[in-house]
mmCIF file of C-alpha atoms in Angstrom:
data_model
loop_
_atom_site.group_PDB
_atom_site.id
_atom_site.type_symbol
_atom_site.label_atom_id
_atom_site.label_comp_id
_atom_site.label_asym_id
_atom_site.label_seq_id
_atom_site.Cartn_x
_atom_site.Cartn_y
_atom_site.Cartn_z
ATOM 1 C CA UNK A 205 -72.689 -46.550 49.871
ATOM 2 C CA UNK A 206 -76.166 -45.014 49.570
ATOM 3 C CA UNK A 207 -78.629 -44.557 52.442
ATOM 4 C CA UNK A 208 -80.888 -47.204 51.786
ATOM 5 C CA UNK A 209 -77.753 -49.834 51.327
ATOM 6 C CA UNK A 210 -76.833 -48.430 54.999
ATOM 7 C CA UNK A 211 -79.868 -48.885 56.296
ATOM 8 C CA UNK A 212 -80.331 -52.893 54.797
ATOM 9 C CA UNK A 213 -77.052 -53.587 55.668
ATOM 10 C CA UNK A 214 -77.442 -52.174 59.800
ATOM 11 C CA UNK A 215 -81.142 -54.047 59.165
ATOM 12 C CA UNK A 216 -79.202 -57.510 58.092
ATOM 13 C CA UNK A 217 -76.965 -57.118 61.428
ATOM 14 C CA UNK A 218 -79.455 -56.369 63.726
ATOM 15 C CA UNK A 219 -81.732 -59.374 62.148
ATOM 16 C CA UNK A 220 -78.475 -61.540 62.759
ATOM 17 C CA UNK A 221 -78.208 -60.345 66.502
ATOM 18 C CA UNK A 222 -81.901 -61.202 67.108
ATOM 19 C CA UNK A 223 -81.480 -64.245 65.061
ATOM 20 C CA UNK A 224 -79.037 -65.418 67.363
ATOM 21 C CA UNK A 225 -80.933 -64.256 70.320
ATOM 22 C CA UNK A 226 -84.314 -66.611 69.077
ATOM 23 C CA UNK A 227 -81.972 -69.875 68.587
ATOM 24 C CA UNK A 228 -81.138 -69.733 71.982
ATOM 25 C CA UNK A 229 -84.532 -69.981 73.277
ATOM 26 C CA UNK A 230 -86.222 -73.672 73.331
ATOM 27 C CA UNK A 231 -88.350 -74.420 70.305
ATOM 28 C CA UNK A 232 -91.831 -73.542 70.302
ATOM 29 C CA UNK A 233 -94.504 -72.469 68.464
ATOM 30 C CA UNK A 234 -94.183 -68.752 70.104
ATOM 31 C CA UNK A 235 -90.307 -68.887 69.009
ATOM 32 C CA UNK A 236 -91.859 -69.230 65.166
ATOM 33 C CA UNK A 237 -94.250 -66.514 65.879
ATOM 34 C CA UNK A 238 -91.849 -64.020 67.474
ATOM 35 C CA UNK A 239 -89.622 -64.504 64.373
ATOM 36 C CA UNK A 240 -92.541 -64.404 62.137
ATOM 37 C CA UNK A 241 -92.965 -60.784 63.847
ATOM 38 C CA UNK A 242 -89.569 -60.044 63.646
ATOM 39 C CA UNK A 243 -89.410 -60.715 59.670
ATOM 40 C CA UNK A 244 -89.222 -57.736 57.215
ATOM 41 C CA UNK A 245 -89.043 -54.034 58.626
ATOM 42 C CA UNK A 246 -87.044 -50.990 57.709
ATOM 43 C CA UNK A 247 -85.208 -51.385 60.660
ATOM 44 C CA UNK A 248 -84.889 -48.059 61.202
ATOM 45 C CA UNK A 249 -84.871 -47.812 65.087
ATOM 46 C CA UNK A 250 -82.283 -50.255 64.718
ATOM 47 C CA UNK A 251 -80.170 -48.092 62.129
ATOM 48 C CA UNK A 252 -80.709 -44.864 64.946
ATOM 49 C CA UNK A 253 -78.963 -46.658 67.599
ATOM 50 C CA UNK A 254 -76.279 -47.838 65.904
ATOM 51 C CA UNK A 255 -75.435 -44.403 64.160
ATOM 52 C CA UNK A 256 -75.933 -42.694 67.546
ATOM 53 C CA UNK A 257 -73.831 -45.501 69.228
ATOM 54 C CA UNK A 258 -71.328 -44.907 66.049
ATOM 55 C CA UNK A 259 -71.511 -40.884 66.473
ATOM 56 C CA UNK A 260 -70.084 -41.616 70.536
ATOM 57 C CA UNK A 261 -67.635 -44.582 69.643
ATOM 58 C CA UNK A 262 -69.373 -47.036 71.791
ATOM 59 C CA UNK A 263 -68.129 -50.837 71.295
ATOM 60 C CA UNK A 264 -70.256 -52.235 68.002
ATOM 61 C CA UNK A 265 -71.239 -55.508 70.082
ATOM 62 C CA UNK A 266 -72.862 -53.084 72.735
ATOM 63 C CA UNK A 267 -74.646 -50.770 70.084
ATOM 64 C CA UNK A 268 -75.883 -54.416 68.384
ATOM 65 C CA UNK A 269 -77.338 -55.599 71.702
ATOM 66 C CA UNK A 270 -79.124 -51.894 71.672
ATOM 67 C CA UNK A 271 -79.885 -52.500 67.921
ATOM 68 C CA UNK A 272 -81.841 -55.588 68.773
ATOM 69 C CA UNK A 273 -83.584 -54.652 72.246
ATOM 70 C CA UNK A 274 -85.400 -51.748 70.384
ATOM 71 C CA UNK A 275 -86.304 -53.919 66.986
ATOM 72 C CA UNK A 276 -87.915 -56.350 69.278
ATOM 73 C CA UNK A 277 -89.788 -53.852 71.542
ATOM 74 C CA UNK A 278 -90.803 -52.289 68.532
ATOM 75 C CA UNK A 279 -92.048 -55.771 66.886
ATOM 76 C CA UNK A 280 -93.833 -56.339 70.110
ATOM 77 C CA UNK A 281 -96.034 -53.373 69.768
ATOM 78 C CA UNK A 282 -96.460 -53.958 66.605
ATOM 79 C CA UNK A 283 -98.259 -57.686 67.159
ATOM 80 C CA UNK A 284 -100.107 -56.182 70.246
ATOM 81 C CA UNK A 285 -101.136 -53.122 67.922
ATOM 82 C CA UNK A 286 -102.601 -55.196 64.940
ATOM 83 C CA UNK A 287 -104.404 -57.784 67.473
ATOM 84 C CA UNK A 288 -108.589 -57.519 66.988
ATOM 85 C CA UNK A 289 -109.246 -55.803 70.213
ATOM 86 C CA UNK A 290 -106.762 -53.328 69.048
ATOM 87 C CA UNK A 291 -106.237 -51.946 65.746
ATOM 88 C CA UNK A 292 -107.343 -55.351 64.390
ATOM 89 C CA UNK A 293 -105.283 -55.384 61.417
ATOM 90 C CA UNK A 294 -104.824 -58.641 58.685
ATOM 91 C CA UNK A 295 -101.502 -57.506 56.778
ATOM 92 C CA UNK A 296 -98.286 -56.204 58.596
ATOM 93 C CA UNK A 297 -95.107 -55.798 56.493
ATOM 94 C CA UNK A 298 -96.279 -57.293 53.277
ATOM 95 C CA UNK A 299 -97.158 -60.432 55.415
ATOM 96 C CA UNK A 300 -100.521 -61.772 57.293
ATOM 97 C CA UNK A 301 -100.331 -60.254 61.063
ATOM 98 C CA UNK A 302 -99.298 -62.771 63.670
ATOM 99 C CA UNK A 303 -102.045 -63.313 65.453
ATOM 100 C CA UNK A 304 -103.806 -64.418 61.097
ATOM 101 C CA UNK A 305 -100.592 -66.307 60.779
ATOM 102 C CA UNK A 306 -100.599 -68.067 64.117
ATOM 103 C CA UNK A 307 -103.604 -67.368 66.276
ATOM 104 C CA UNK A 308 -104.462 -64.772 68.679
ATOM 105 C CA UNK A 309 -103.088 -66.384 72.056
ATOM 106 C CA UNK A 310 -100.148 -67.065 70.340
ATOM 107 C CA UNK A 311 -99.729 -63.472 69.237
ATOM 108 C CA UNK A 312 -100.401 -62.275 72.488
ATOM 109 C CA UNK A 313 -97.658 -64.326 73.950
ATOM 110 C CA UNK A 314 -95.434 -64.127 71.097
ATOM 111 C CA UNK A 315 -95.742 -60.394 71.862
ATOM 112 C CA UNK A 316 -95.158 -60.715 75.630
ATOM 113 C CA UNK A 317 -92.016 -62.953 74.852
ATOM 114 C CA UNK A 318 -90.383 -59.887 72.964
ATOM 115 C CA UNK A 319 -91.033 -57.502 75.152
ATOM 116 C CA UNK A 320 -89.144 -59.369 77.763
ATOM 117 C CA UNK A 321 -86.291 -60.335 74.958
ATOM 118 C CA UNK A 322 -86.078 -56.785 74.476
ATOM 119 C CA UNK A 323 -85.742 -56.378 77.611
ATOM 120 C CA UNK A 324 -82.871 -59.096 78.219
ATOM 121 C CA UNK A 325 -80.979 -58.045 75.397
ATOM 122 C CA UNK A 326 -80.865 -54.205 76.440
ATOM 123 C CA UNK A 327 -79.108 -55.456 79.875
ATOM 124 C CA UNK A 328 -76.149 -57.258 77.714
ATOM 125 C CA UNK A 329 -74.970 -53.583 77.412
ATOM 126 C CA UNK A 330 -74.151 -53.986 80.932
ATOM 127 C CA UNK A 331 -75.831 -49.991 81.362
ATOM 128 C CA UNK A 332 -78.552 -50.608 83.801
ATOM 129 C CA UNK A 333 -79.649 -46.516 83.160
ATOM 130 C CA UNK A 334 -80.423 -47.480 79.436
ATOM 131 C CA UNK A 335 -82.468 -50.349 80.493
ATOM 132 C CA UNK A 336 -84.390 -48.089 82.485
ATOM 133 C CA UNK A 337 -84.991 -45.800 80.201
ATOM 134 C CA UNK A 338 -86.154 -47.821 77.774
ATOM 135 C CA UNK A 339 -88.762 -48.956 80.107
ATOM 136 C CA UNK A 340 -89.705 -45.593 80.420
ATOM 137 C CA UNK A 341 -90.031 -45.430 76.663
ATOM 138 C CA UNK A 342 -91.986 -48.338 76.204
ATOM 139 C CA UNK A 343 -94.443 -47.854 79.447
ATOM 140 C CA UNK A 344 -97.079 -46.489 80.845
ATOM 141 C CA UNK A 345 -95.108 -42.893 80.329
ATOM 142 C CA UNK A 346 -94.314 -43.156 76.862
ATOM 143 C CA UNK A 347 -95.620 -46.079 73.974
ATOM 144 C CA UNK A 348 -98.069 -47.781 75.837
ATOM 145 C CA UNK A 349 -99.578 -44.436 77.215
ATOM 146 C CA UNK A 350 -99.902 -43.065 73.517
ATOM 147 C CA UNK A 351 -101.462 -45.838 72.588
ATOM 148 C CA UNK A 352 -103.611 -45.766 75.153
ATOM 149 C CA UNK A 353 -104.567 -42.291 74.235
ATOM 150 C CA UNK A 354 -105.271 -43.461 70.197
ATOM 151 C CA UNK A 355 -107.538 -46.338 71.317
ATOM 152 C CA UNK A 356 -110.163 -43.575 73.375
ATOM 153 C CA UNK A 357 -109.806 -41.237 70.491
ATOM 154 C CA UNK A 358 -111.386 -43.854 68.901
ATOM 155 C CA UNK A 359 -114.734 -43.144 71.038
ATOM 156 C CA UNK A 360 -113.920 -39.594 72.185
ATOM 157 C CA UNK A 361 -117.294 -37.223 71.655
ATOM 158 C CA UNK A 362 -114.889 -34.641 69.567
ATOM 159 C CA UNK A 363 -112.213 -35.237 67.263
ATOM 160 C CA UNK A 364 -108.815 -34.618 68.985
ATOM 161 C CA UNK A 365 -106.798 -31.515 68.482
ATOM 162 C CA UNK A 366 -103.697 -30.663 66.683
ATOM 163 C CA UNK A 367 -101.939 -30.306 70.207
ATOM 164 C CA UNK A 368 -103.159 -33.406 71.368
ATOM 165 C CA UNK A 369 -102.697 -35.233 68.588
ATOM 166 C CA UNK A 370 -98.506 -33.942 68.825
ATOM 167 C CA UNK A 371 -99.168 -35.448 72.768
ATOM 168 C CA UNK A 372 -100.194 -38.912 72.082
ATOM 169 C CA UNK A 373 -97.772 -39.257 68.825
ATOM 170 C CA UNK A 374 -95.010 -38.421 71.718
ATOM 171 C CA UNK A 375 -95.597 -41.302 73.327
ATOM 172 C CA UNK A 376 -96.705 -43.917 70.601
ATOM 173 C CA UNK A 377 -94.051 -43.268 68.081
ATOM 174 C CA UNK A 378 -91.921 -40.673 69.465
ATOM 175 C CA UNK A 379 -91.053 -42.262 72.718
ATOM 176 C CA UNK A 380 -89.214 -45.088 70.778
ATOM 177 C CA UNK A 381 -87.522 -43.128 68.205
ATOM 178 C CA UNK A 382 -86.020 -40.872 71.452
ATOM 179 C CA UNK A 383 -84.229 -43.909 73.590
ATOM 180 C CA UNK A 384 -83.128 -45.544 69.946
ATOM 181 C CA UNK A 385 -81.029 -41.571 68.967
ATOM 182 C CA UNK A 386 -80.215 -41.318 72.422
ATOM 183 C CA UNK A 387 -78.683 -44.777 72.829
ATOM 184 C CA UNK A 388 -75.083 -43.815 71.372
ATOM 185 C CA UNK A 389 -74.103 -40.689 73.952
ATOM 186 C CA UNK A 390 -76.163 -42.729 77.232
ATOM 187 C CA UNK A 391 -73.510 -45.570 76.269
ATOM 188 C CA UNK A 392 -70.967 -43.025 76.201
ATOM 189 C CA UNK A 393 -71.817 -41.036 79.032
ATOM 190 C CA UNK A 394 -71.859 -38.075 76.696
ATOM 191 C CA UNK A 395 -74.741 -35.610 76.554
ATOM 192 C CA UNK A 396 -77.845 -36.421 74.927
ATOM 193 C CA UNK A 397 -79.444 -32.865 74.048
ATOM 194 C CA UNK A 398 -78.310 -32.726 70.920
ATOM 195 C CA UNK A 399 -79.530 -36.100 69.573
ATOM 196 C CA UNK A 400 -82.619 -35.827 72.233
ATOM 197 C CA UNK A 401 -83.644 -32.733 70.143
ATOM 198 C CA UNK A 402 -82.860 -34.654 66.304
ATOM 199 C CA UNK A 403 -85.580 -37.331 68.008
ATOM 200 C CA UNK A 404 -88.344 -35.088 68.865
ATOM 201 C CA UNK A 405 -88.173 -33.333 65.388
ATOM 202 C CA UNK A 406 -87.988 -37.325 63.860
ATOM 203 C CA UNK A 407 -90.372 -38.426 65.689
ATOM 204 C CA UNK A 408 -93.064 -36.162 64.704
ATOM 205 C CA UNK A 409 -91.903 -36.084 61.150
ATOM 206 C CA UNK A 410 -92.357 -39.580 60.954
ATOM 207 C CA UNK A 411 -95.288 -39.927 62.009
ATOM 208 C CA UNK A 412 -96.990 -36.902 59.840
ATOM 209 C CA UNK A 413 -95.170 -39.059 56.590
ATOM 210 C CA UNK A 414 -97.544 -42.571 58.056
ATOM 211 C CA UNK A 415 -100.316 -40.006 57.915
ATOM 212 C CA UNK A 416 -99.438 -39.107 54.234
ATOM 213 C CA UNK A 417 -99.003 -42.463 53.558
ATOM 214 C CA UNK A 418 -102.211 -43.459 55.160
ATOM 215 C CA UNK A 419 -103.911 -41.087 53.037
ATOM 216 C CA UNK A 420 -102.344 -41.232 49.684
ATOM 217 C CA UNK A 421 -99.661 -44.600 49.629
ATOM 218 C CA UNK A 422 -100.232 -47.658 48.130
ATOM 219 C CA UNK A 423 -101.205 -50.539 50.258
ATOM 220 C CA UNK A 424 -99.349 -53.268 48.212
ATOM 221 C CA UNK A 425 -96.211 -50.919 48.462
ATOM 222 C CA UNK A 426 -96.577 -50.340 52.105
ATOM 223 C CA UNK A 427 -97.194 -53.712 53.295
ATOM 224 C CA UNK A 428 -100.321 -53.273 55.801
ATOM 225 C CA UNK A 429 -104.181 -51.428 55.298
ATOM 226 C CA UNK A 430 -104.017 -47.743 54.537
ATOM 227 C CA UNK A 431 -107.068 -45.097 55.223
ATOM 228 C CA UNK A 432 -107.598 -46.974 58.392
ATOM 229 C CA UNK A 433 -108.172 -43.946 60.504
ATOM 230 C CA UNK A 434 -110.563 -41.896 57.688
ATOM 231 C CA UNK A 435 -112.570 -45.106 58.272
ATOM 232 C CA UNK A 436 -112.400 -45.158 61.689
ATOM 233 C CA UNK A 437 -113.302 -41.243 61.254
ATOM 234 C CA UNK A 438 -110.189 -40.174 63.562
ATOM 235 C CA UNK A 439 -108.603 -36.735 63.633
ATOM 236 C CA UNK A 440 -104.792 -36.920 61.391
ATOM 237 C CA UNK A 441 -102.072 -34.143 60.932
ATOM 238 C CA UNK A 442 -103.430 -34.673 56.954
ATOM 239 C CA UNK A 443 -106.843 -34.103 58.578
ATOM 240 C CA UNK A 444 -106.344 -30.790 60.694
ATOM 241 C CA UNK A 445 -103.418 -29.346 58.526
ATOM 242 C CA UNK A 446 -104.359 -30.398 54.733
ATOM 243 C CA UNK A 447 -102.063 -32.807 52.664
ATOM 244 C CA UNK A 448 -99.909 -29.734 51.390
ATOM 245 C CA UNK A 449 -99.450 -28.417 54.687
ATOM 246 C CA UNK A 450 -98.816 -31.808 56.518
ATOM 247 C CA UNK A 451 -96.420 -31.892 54.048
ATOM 248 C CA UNK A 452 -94.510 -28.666 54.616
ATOM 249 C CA UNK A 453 -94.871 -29.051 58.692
ATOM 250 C CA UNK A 454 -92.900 -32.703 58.032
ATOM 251 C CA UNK A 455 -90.448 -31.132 55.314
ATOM 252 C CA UNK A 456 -89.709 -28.446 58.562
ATOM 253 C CA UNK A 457 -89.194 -30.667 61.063
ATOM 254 C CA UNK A 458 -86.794 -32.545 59.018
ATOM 255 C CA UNK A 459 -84.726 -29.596 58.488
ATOM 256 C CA UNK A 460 -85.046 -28.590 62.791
ATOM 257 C CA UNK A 461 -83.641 -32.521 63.039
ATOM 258 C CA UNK A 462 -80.870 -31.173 60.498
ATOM 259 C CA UNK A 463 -80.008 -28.176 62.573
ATOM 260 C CA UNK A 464 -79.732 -30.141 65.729
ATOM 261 C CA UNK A 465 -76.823 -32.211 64.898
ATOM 262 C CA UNK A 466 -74.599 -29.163 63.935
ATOM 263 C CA UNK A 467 -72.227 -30.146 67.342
ATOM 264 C CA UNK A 468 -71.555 -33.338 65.094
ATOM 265 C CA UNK A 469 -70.900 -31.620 61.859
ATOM 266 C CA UNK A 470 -70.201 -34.022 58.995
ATOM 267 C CA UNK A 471 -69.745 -37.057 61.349
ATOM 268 C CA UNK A 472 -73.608 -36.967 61.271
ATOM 269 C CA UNK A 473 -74.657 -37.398 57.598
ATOM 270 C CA UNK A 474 -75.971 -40.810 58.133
ATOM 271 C CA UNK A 475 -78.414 -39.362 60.484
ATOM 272 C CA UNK A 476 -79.330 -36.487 58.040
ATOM 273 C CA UNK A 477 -79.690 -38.583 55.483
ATOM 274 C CA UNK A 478 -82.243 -40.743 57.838
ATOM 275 C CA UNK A 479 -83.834 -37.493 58.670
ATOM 276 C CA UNK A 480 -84.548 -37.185 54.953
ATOM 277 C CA UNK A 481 -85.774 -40.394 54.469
ATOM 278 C CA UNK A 482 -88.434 -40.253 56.777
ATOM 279 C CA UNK A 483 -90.326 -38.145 55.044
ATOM 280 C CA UNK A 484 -89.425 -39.953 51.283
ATOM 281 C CA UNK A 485 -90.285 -43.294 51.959
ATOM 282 C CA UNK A 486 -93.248 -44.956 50.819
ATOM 283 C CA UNK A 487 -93.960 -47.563 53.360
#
């Protein structure tokens, strides 16, 4: 099976898991919305826990609670990140953002809800240290704070550096992409340098690829408004670097995320192959 049949078919089991998770809760018109969010997605996160969870032998209905917890945190930030006093976006995986679909309250809540569901499902691992470190991953330490740090860019006197751009990316996109590789050994009890190290390279990669994609993708193909941050006149890796040389710092890190699952040998092709990806896809 090829990588991107892996990665739909982990995406279809994960969407099952939270599918299950949503018909439990009472109807509503924030049930519609948090499904709404939940809709589409490469699932990657998703795919990284299950292959690190897979990689450490960990019980599938476990690594598919994990799955889920970190799709849903991640769709939370996503409705929170396109709402107007935010990002204010109108298109989010090929769709019209929640808060366009359904109305702003209702995002807002719709966004609380899975945060909390994420939340909820995480502790059906029955690992109370996993729980707690994906709060630390979404929080004020990691996701929210990077955030946090993009949004005063926005009005800071001087664009940011290169090193502080690598700081806030940490947190807003690297944070997540950490807990969801380190997942499989936490479960296991099993050390987590290895795949700690494959994040941090992934992590940055990936984010250097939305700036590629930002600057030279195609909006249909991606699903959501590119060139949003030229507009917005903020500092990018394409920005500081150059497109060629954005391009040759992500092709690097790809190959450092390589290199640091050599403990795993060939039981870790799935997560090279995601490692490649990354930098391939275009949206």
């Amino acid at each position: 099976m090829s990588f991107p049949d892996d990665l739909s078919a982990a995406a279809i089991a994960v969407a099952g898991r939270l599918a299950t998770a949503l018909d439990a809760l009472p109807p509503s018109r924030v049930r519609d919305a948090m499904g709404h969010a939940l809709h589409g997605g490469k699932g990657l996160r998703g795919y990284l826990v299950l292959e690190s969870c897979a990689l450490h032998d960990v019980d599938r209905a476990r690594a598919l609670s994990a799955a889920a917890a970190i799709e849903a945190m991640h769709a939370y930030s996503l409705v929170h990140d396109d709402l107007p006093a935010m990002d204010d976006d109108a298109m989010r995986r090929g769709r019209p953002t929640v808060h366009i679909a359904y109305d702003e309250a209702t995002a807002i809540l719709a966004g609380d809800a899975l945060q909390t569901l994420a939340f909820e499902l995480c502790a059906q691992t029955g690992d109370a240290a996993l729980t707690g470190a994906l709060a630390r991953a979404a929080g004020a330490q990691g996701m929210v704070l990077g955030q946090a740090l993009d949004i005063e860019a926005e009005t800071a006197p001087e664009p940011l550096t290169l090193d502080q751009i690598i700081h806030l990316q940490q947190g807003k996109t690297g944070a997540l992409f950490g807990w969801s590789c380190t997942a499989g050994p936490m479960l296991a009890g099993a050390d987590t340098a290895p795949l700690s190290a494959y994040a941090e390279a992934l992590g940055l990669a990936f984010q250097i690829a939305d700036d590629i994609l930002d600057t030279e993708g195609d909006a249909a193909t991606a699903g959501k408004r590119l060139q949003k941050d030229a507009e917005a006149g903020k500092a990018t890796f394409v920005s500081l670097l150059g497109l060629q040389a954005a391009k040759d710092r992500a092709a690097g890190l790809i190959s450092q995320a390589c290199d640091a699952l050599s403990p795993y040998g060939a039981r870790a092709d799935s997560l090279r192959q995601a490692a490649r990806f990354v930098i391939s896809r275009d949206r």
